[in-house]
Coordinates of N, CA and C in Angstrom, one line a residue:
M1 N -74.8 143.3 11.0 CA -74.3 142.2 10.2 C -74.8 140.9 10.6
E2 N -75.3 140.1 9.7 CA -75.9 138.8 10.0 C -74.9 137.9 10.7
G3 N -75.3 137.3 11.8 CA -74.5 136.4 12.5 C -73.5 137.0 13.5
K4 N -73.4 138.3 13.5 CA -72.5 139.0 14.4 C -73.1 139.0 15.8
D5 N -72.3 138.7 16.8 CA -72.7 138.8 18.2 C -72.7 140.2 18.6
I6 N -73.9 140.8 18.8 CA -74.0 142.2 19.1 C -73.7 142.5 20.6
S7 N -73.4 141.4 21.4 CA -73.1 141.6 22.8 C -71.7 141.9 23.1
I8 N -70.8 141.9 22.1 CA -69.4 142.2 22.3 C -68.9 143.2 21.3
R9 N -67.8 143.9 21.6 CA -67.1 144.8 20.6 C -65.6 144.4 20.7
V10 N -64.9 144.7 19.7 CA -63.5 144.3 19.6 C -62.7 145.6 19.8
E11 N -61.7 145.5 20.8 CA -60.8 146.7 21.0 C -59.4 146.1 20.8
S12 N -58.5 147.0 20.6 CA -57.1 146.6 20.4 C -56.2 147.5 21.3
D13 N -55.0 146.9 21.7 CA -54.0 147.7 22.3 C -52.6 147.2 21.8
S14 N -51.5 147.5 22.5 CA -50.2 147.1 22.0 C -50.0 145.6 22.1
V15 N -50.8 144.9 22.8 CA -50.7 143.4 23.0 C -51.4 142.7 21.8
G16 N -52.5 143.3 21.4 CA -53.4 142.7 20.4 C -54.8 143.1 20.5
T17 N -55.7 142.2 20.1 CA -57.2 142.6 20.2 C -57.8 141.7 21.2
R18 N -58.9 142.2 21.7 CA -59.7 141.5 22.7 C -61.2 141.9 22.5
E19 N -62.0 140.9 22.8 CA -63.5 141.2 22.8 C -63.9 141.7 24.2
V20 N -64.6 142.8 24.1 CA -65.1 143.5 25.4 C -66.6 143.6 25.3
P21 N -67.3 143.4 26.4 CA -68.8 143.5 26.4 C -69.2 144.8 25.8
S22 N -70.1 144.8 24.9 CA -70.5 146.0 24.1 C -71.0 147.1 25.0
E23 N -71.7 146.8 26.1 CA -72.2 147.8 27.0 C -71.3 148.3 28.0
A24 N -70.1 147.7 28.1 CA -69.1 148.1 29.1 C -68.5 149.4 28.9
Y25 N -68.3 150.2 29.9 CA -67.6 151.5 29.8 C -66.1 151.3 30.0
Y26 N -65.7 150.2 30.6 CA -64.3 150.0 30.6 C -63.8 149.4 29.3
G27 N -62.5 149.4 29.0 CA -62.0 148.9 27.7 C -61.0 147.8 27.9
V28 N -60.2 147.6 26.8 CA -59.4 146.4 26.7 C -58.3 146.4 27.8
Q29 N -57.7 147.5 28.1 CA -56.6 147.5 29.1 C -57.2 147.2 30.5
S30 N -58.4 147.7 30.8 CA -59.0 147.4 32.1 C -59.3 145.9 32.2
M31 N -59.8 145.4 31.1 CA -60.1 143.9 31.0 C -58.9 143.1 31.3
R32 N -57.8 143.4 30.6 CA -56.5 142.7 30.8 C -56.1 142.8 32.3
A33 N -56.1 144.0 32.9 CA -55.7 144.2 34.2 C -56.6 143.4 35.2
G34 N -57.9 143.4 34.9 CA -58.8 142.6 35.7 C -58.5 141.1 35.7
E35 N -58.0 140.7 34.6 CA -57.7 139.2 34.5 C -56.3 138.9 35.1
N36 N -55.4 139.9 35.0 CA -54.0 139.6 35.4 C -53.8 139.8 36.9
F37 N -54.6 140.7 37.5 CA -54.5 141.0 38.9 C -55.7 140.6 39.8
T38 N -56.0 139.3 39.7 CA -57.1 138.7 40.5 C -56.4 138.3 41.8
I39 N -56.1 139.3 42.6 CA -55.3 139.1 43.8 C -56.1 139.0 45.1
T40 N -57.0 140.0 45.3 CA -57.8 140.0 46.6 C -59.3 139.8 46.3
G41 N -59.7 140.1 45.1 CA -61.2 140.1 44.9 C -61.9 141.3 45.5
I42 N -61.1 142.3 46.0 CA -61.7 143.5 46.5 C -61.5 144.6 45.5
G43 N -62.5 145.4 45.2 CA -62.4 146.5 44.3 C -61.8 147.7 44.9
M44 N -61.5 148.6 44.0 CA -60.9 149.9 44.5 C -61.8 150.7 45.3
N45 N -61.3 151.4 46.3 CA -62.1 152.2 47.3 C -62.9 153.3 46.5
P46 N -64.2 153.4 46.8 CA -65.0 154.4 46.1 C -64.5 155.8 46.3
V47 N -63.9 156.1 47.4 CA -63.4 157.5 47.7 C -62.1 157.7 46.8
F48 N -61.3 156.7 46.6 CA -60.1 156.8 45.7 C -60.6 157.0 44.3
L49 N -61.6 156.3 43.9 CA -62.1 156.5 42.5 C -62.7 157.9 42.3
K50 N -63.4 158.4 43.3 CA -63.9 159.7 43.2 C -62.8 160.7 43.0
N51 N -61.7 160.6 43.8 CA -60.6 161.5 43.7 C -59.9 161.4 42.4
L52 N -59.8 160.2 41.9 CA -59.2 159.9 40.6 C -60.0 160.6 39.5
A53 N -61.3 160.6 39.6 CA -62.1 161.3 38.6 C -62.0 162.8 38.7
L54 N -61.8 163.3 39.9 CA -61.6 164.7 40.1 C -60.4 165.2 39.5
I55 N -59.3 164.4 39.5 CA -58.1 164.7 38.9 C -58.3 164.8 37.4
K56 N -59.0 163.9 36.8 CA -59.3 163.9 35.4 C -60.1 165.1 35.0
K57 N -61.0 165.5 35.8 CA -61.8 166.7 35.6 C -60.9 167.9 35.6
A58 N -60.0 168.0 36.6 CA -59.1 169.2 36.7 C -58.1 169.2 35.5
A59 N -57.7 168.1 35.1 CA -56.8 168.0 33.9 C -57.5 168.5 32.7
A60 N -58.7 168.1 32.5 CA -59.5 168.5 31.3 C -59.7 170.0 31.3
I61 N -60.0 170.6 32.4 CA -60.2 172.0 32.5 C -58.9 172.8 32.2
T62 N -57.8 172.3 32.8 CA -56.5 172.9 32.6 C -56.0 172.8 31.1
N63 N -56.2 171.6 30.6 CA -55.7 171.4 29.2 C -56.6 172.2 28.2
C64 N -57.8 172.4 28.5 CA -58.7 173.2 27.7 C -58.2 174.7 27.8
L65 N -58.0 175.2 29.0 CA -57.6 176.5 29.1 C -56.2 176.8 28.5
A66 N -55.4 175.7 28.4 CA -54.1 175.9 27.8 C -54.2 175.7 26.2
G67 N -55.4 175.5 25.7 CA -55.6 175.4 24.3 C -55.1 174.0 23.7
E68 N -54.9 173.0 24.6 CA -54.5 171.7 24.1 C -55.7 170.8 23.9
L69 N -56.8 171.1 24.4 CA -58.0 170.2 24.3 C -59.2 171.1 23.9
N70 N -59.9 170.6 22.9 CA -61.0 171.5 22.4 C -62.2 171.5 23.4
N71 N -63.0 172.5 23.3 CA -64.1 172.7 24.2 C -65.0 171.5 24.3
A72 N -65.4 171.0 23.2 CA -66.4 169.9 23.2 C -65.9 168.7 23.9
C73 N -64.6 168.4 23.6 CA -64.0 167.2 24.2 C -63.8 167.4 25.8
A74 N -63.4 168.6 26.1 CA -63.2 168.9 27.5 C -64.5 168.9 28.3
E75 N -65.5 169.5 27.7 CA -66.8 169.5 28.4 C -67.4 168.1 28.6
A76 N -67.2 167.2 27.6 CA -67.7 165.8 27.7 C -66.9 165.1 28.8
I77 N -65.6 165.3 28.9 CA -64.8 164.7 29.9 C -65.2 165.2 31.3
I78 N -65.4 166.5 31.4 CA -65.8 167.0 32.7 C -67.2 166.5 33.1
K79 N -68.1 166.4 32.2 CA -69.4 165.8 32.5 C -69.3 164.3 32.9
A80 N -68.5 163.6 32.2 CA -68.4 162.2 32.5 C -67.7 162.0 33.9
S81 N -66.7 162.9 34.2 CA -66.0 162.8 35.4 C -66.9 163.1 36.6
N82 N -67.8 164.1 36.4 CA -68.8 164.5 37.4 C -69.7 163.3 37.7
E83 N -70.1 162.6 36.7 CA -70.9 161.4 36.9 C -70.2 160.3 37.7
V84 N -68.9 160.1 37.4 CA -68.2 159.2 38.2 C -68.1 159.6 39.7
V85 N -67.8 160.9 39.9 CA -67.8 161.5 41.2 C -69.1 161.2 42.0
A86 N -70.2 161.3 41.2 CA -71.5 161.2 41.8 C -71.8 159.7 42.1
G87 N -70.9 158.8 41.7 CA -71.1 157.4 42.1 C -71.6 156.5 40.9
K88 N -71.8 157.1 39.8 CA -72.3 156.3 38.6 C -71.1 155.4 38.1
F89 N -71.5 154.4 37.4 CA -70.5 153.4 36.8 C -69.6 152.7 37.8
A90 N -70.1 152.5 39.0 CA -69.3 151.9 40.0 C -68.9 150.5 39.6
K91 N -69.8 149.8 38.9 CA -69.5 148.4 38.5 C -68.5 148.3 37.3
E92 N -68.2 149.5 36.7 CA -67.3 149.5 35.6 C -65.8 149.5 36.0
F93 N -65.6 149.7 37.3 CA -64.2 149.7 37.8 C -63.8 148.3 38.3
I94 N -63.2 147.5 37.4 CA -63.1 146.1 37.5 C -61.7 145.7 38.0
V95 N -60.8 146.6 38.2 CA -59.4 146.3 38.6 C -59.3 146.1 40.1
D96 N -58.6 145.1 40.5 CA -58.4 144.7 41.9 C -57.7 145.9 42.6
A97 N -58.1 146.0 43.9 CA -57.4 147.0 44.7 C -55.9 146.9 44.8
V98 N -55.4 145.6 44.8 CA -54.0 145.3 44.8 C -53.6 145.0 43.4
Q99 N -52.7 145.7 42.8 CA -52.4 145.6 41.4 C -51.0 145.9 41.1
G100 N -50.4 145.4 40.0 CA -49.1 145.8 39.6 C -49.0 147.1 38.8
G101 N -47.8 147.6 38.7 CA -47.7 148.8 37.8 C -47.9 150.1 38.5
A102 N -47.8 150.2 39.8 CA -47.9 151.5 40.5 C -49.1 152.3 40.3
G103 N -50.2 151.6 39.9 CA -51.5 152.3 39.7 C -51.8 152.5 38.3
T104 N -51.0 152.0 37.4 CA -51.3 152.2 35.9 C -52.7 151.6 35.6
S105 N -53.0 150.4 36.1 CA -54.3 149.8 35.7 C -55.5 150.6 36.3
A106 N -55.3 151.1 37.5 CA -56.4 151.9 38.0 C -56.6 153.2 37.2
N107 N -55.5 153.8 36.8 CA -55.5 155.0 36.0 C -56.2 154.7 34.6
M108 N -55.8 153.6 34.0 CA -56.4 153.3 32.7 C -57.9 152.9 32.8
N109 N -58.2 152.2 33.9 CA -59.6 151.9 34.1 C -60.5 153.2 34.1
M110 N -60.0 154.2 34.8 CA -60.7 155.5 34.9 C -60.6 156.1 33.6
N111 N -59.5 156.1 32.9 CA -59.4 156.8 31.6 C -60.4 156.2 30.6
E112 N -60.5 154.9 30.6 CA -61.4 154.2 29.6 C -62.9 154.5 29.9
V113 N -63.2 154.4 31.2 CA -64.6 154.6 31.6 C -65.0 156.1 31.2
I114 N -64.2 157.0 31.6 CA -64.5 158.4 31.2 C -64.5 158.7 29.7
A115 N -63.6 158.1 29.0 CA -63.5 158.3 27.6 C -64.8 157.7 26.9
N116 N -65.2 156.5 27.3 CA -66.3 155.9 26.7 C -67.6 156.6 27.0
R117 N -67.7 157.1 28.2 CA -68.9 157.9 28.6 C -68.9 159.2 27.8
A118 N -67.7 159.8 27.7 CA -67.6 161.1 27.0 C -67.9 160.9 25.5
N119 N -67.5 159.8 24.9 CA -67.8 159.5 23.5 C -69.3 159.4 23.4
E120 N -69.9 158.8 24.3 CA -71.4 158.6 24.3 C -72.1 159.9 24.4
I121 N -71.6 160.8 25.3 CA -72.2 162.1 25.4 C -72.1 162.9 24.1
L122 N -71.0 162.7 23.4 CA -70.8 163.4 22.1 C -71.5 162.7 20.9
G123 N -72.2 161.6 21.2 CA -72.9 160.9 20.1 C -72.1 159.8 19.5
G124 N -71.0 159.5 20.1 CA -70.2 158.4 19.5 C -70.5 157.1 20.1
D125 N -69.7 156.1 19.7 CA -69.9 154.7 20.2 C -68.8 154.3 21.2
K126 N -69.2 153.5 22.2 CA -68.2 153.0 23.1 C -67.2 152.2 22.4
G127 N -65.9 152.4 22.7 CA -64.9 151.6 22.1 C -64.3 152.2 20.8
S128 N -64.9 153.2 20.3 CA -64.4 153.8 19.1 C -63.3 154.8 19.4
Y129 N -63.4 155.6 20.4 CA -62.4 156.5 20.8 C -62.0 157.5 19.8
D130 N -62.9 157.7 18.8 CA -62.6 158.7 17.7 C -62.7 160.1 18.3
L131 N -63.7 160.4 19.1 CA -64.0 161.7 19.6 C -63.2 162.0 20.9
V132 N -63.1 161.0 21.8 CA -62.4 161.1 23.0 C -61.6 159.9 23.3
H133 N -60.3 160.0 23.4 CA -59.4 158.9 23.5 C -58.9 158.8 25.0
P134 N -58.8 157.6 25.5 CA -58.4 157.4 26.9 C -57.1 158.0 27.2
N135 N -56.1 157.8 26.4 CA -54.7 158.3 26.6 C -54.6 159.7 26.1
D136 N -54.9 159.9 24.8 CA -54.6 161.2 24.2 C -55.4 162.4 24.8
H137 N -56.6 162.1 25.3 CA -57.5 163.2 25.8 C -57.7 163.1 27.3
V138 N -58.2 162.0 27.8 CA -58.5 161.9 29.2 C -57.3 161.9 30.1
N139 N -56.2 161.3 29.6 CA -54.9 161.2 30.3 C -53.9 162.2 29.8
M140 N -54.4 163.2 29.0 CA -53.4 164.2 28.4 C -52.5 164.9 29.5
A141 N -51.2 164.9 29.2 CA -50.2 165.6 30.1 C -50.2 165.0 31.5
Q142 N -50.5 163.8 31.6 CA -50.5 163.1 33.0 C -49.6 161.9 32.9
S143 N -49.2 161.5 34.1 CA -48.5 160.3 34.3 C -49.1 159.5 35.5
T144 N -49.2 158.2 35.4 CA -49.7 157.5 36.5 C -48.9 157.8 37.8
N145 N -47.6 158.0 37.6 CA -46.7 158.3 38.8 C -47.1 159.6 39.5
D146 N -47.8 160.4 38.8 CA -48.4 161.6 39.5 C -49.8 161.4 39.9
V147 N -50.6 160.9 39.0 CA -52.1 160.7 39.2 C -52.4 159.8 40.4
A148 N -51.8 158.6 40.5 CA -52.1 157.7 41.5 C -51.7 158.2 42.9
P149 N -50.5 158.7 43.1 CA -50.1 159.2 44.4 C -51.0 160.4 44.9
T150 N -51.3 161.2 43.9 CA -52.2 162.4 44.2 C -53.6 161.9 44.7
A151 N -54.2 161.0 43.9 CA -55.5 160.5 44.3 C -55.4 159.8 45.7
G152 N -54.3 159.1 45.9 CA -54.1 158.4 47.2 C -54.0 159.4 48.3
K153 N -53.3 160.5 48.2 CA -53.2 161.5 49.2 C -54.5 162.2 49.5
M154 N -55.2 162.5 48.4 CA -56.6 163.1 48.6 C -57.5 162.1 49.3
T155 N -57.4 160.8 49.1 CA -58.2 159.9 49.7 C -57.9 159.8 51.2
V156 N -56.6 159.8 51.5 CA -56.2 159.8 52.9 C -56.8 161.0 53.7
I157 N -56.7 162.2 53.1 CA -57.3 163.4 53.7 C -58.8 163.2 53.9
D158 N -59.5 162.6 52.9 CA -60.9 162.4 53.0 C -61.3 161.4 54.1
L159 N -60.5 160.4 54.3 CA -60.8 159.4 55.3 C -60.2 159.6 56.6
M160 N -59.4 160.8 56.8 CA -58.7 161.0 58.0 C -59.7 161.3 59.2
D161 N -60.7 162.1 59.0 CA -61.6 162.4 60.1 C -62.3 161.2 60.7
P162 N -62.9 160.3 59.8 CA -63.5 159.1 60.4 C -62.5 158.2 61.1
L163 N -61.3 158.2 60.6 CA -60.2 157.4 61.2 C -59.9 157.9 62.6
L164 N -59.7 159.3 62.7 CA -59.4 159.9 64.0 C -60.5 159.7 65.0
D165 N -61.8 159.7 64.5 CA -62.9 159.5 65.4 C -62.8 158.1 66.0
E166 N -62.5 157.1 65.2 CA -62.4 155.7 65.7 C -61.2 155.5 66.6
L167 N -60.1 156.2 66.3 CA -58.9 156.1 67.1 C -59.2 156.7 68.5
E168 N -59.9 157.8 68.5 CA -60.3 158.5 69.8 C -61.2 157.6 70.6
R169 N -62.1 156.9 69.9 CA -63.0 156.0 70.6 C -62.2 154.8 71.2
L170 N -61.2 154.3 70.4 CA -60.4 153.2 70.8 C -59.5 153.6 72.0
E171 N -59.0 154.8 72.0 CA -58.2 155.3 73.1 C -59.0 155.3 74.4
S172 N -60.2 155.8 74.3 CA -61.1 155.9 75.4 C -61.4 154.6 76.0
E173 N -61.7 153.6 75.2 CA -62.0 152.2 75.6 C -60.8 151.6 76.3
L174 N -59.6 151.8 75.7 CA -58.4 151.3 76.3 C -58.1 151.8 77.7
Y175 N -58.3 153.1 77.9 CA -58.2 153.7 79.2 C -59.2 153.1 80.2
A176 N -60.4 152.9 79.7 CA -61.4 152.3 80.6 C -61.0 150.9 81.0
K177 N -60.5 150.1 80.1 CA -60.0 148.8 80.4 C -58.8 148.8 81.3
S178 N -58.0 149.8 81.2 CA -56.8 149.9 82.1 C -57.3 150.1 83.6
I179 N -58.4 150.7 83.8 CA -59.0 150.9 85.1 C -59.6 149.6 85.5
E180 N -60.4 149.0 84.6 CA -61.1 147.7 84.9 C -60.1 146.6 85.3
F181 N -58.9 146.5 84.6 CA -57.9 145.5 84.8 C -56.8 145.8 85.8
D182 N -57.0 146.9 86.5 CA -55.9 147.4 87.4 C -55.5 146.5 88.5
D183 N -56.4 145.6 88.9 CA -56.1 144.7 90.0 C -55.7 143.3 89.5
V184 N -55.5 143.1 88.2 CA -55.1 141.9 87.7 C -53.6 141.8 87.5
I185 N -52.9 140.9 88.2 CA -51.5 140.8 88.2 C -51.1 139.9 87.0
K186 N -50.1 140.2 86.3 CA -49.5 139.4 85.2 C -48.0 139.5 85.2
M187 N -47.4 138.6 84.5 CA -45.9 138.6 84.4 C -45.6 139.6 83.2
G188 N -44.6 140.4 83.4 CA -44.1 141.2 82.3 C -43.3 140.3 81.4
R189 N -42.9 140.8 80.3 CA -42.1 140.1 79.4 C -40.9 140.9 78.9
T190 N -39.7 140.3 78.9 CA -38.5 141.0 78.5 C -37.8 140.0 77.5
Q191 N -37.7 140.4 76.3 CA -37.0 139.5 75.3 C -37.5 138.1 75.3
L192 N -38.9 138.0 75.4 CA -39.6 136.7 75.3 C -39.4 135.9 76.6
Q193 N -38.9 136.5 77.7 CA -38.7 135.8 78.9 C -39.5 136.5 80.0
D194 N -39.9 135.7 81.0 CA -40.6 136.3 82.1 C -39.8 137.4 82.8
A195 N -40.4 138.5 83.2 CA -39.7 139.6 83.9 C -40.5 139.9 85.2
V196 N -40.4 141.1 85.6 CA -41.1 141.5 86.9 C -42.6 141.5 86.7
P197 N -43.3 141.1 87.8 CA -44.8 141.2 87.7 C -45.3 142.6 87.5
M198 N -46.4 142.7 86.8 CA -47.0 144.1 86.6 C -48.5 143.9 86.5
R199 N -49.2 145.0 86.5 CA -50.7 144.9 86.5 C -51.2 144.9 85.0
L200 N -52.2 144.2 84.7 CA -52.7 144.2 83.3 C -53.2 145.5 83.0
G201 N -53.7 146.3 84.0 CA -54.2 147.6 83.7 C -53.1 148.5 83.2
Q202 N -51.8 148.3 83.7 CA -50.7 149.1 83.2 C -50.4 148.8 81.7
T203 N -50.6 147.6 81.3 CA -50.4 147.2 79.9 C -51.4 148.0 79.0
F204 N -52.7 147.9 79.4 CA -53.7 148.6 78.7 C -53.6 150.1 78.7
H205 N -53.0 150.6 79.8 CA -52.8 152.1 79.8 C -51.7 152.4 78.8
A206 N -50.7 151.6 78.7 CA -49.7 151.8 77.7 C -50.2 151.8 76.3
Y207 N -51.2 150.8 76.0 CA -51.8 150.8 74.7 C -52.5 152.1 74.4
A208 N -53.3 152.6 75.4 CA -54.0 153.9 75.3 C -53.1 155.0 75.0
V209 N -52.0 155.1 75.7 CA -51.0 156.2 75.4 C -50.5 156.1 74.0
M210 N -50.2 154.9 73.5 CA -49.6 154.8 72.2 C -50.7 155.2 71.1
V211 N -51.9 154.8 71.3 CA -53.0 155.2 70.3 C -53.2 156.8 70.4
G212 N -53.1 157.4 71.6 CA -53.2 158.8 71.7 C -52.1 159.5 71.0
R213 N -50.9 159.0 71.2 CA -49.7 159.6 70.5 C -49.8 159.5 69.0
D214 N -50.3 158.3 68.5 CA -50.4 158.2 67.1 C -51.4 159.2 66.5
Q215 N -52.4 159.6 67.2 CA -53.4 160.6 66.7 C -52.7 161.9 66.6
K216 N -51.8 162.3 67.5 CA -51.1 163.6 67.4 C -50.0 163.6 66.3
D217 N -49.4 162.4 66.1 CA -48.4 162.3 65.1 C -48.9 162.4 63.7

């Protein structure tokens, strides 16, 4: 259409309509969340996003097997989810890591990206949602109250090994410092008051013991 700005598309939600960049895979709800929760300027963890996409993939497979989602729609969602897992569309996740709504914005950002990519796979247009809808299809039979905590727990498991490696290294260094500082005398503290003298090495030994205990817990 003459005079139409082809760089944007118009999407609507329960609040109203918004212009969204035409090439964006995110949609209107992601855009609103990106504007409302400009808290840290830090994006969501890539491992968390990977696990959120895996949940969407699992849901599509399950809903298809249950006869609630047609094969074409399910296959498009699965393919789009696999692409997100592979690290594609990283720039499309525009919601801040700290957000309101117990993860609703993160969930919708993922739903919209997968839906728009799935529509594209099926020959549709981004933002139309005629073939694949963010809520009705990608988020079928799901709640943010289930999806977000599950993705969070999966992410903790994924990140646990590197965390334990770093804690083990920290414990080792603290023990080394406890030996290095063993001849340094300092005042102990009891309720913010000076107490009996002690060695700085003893303090660092206590730190090492606490870090070691945390690894076991």
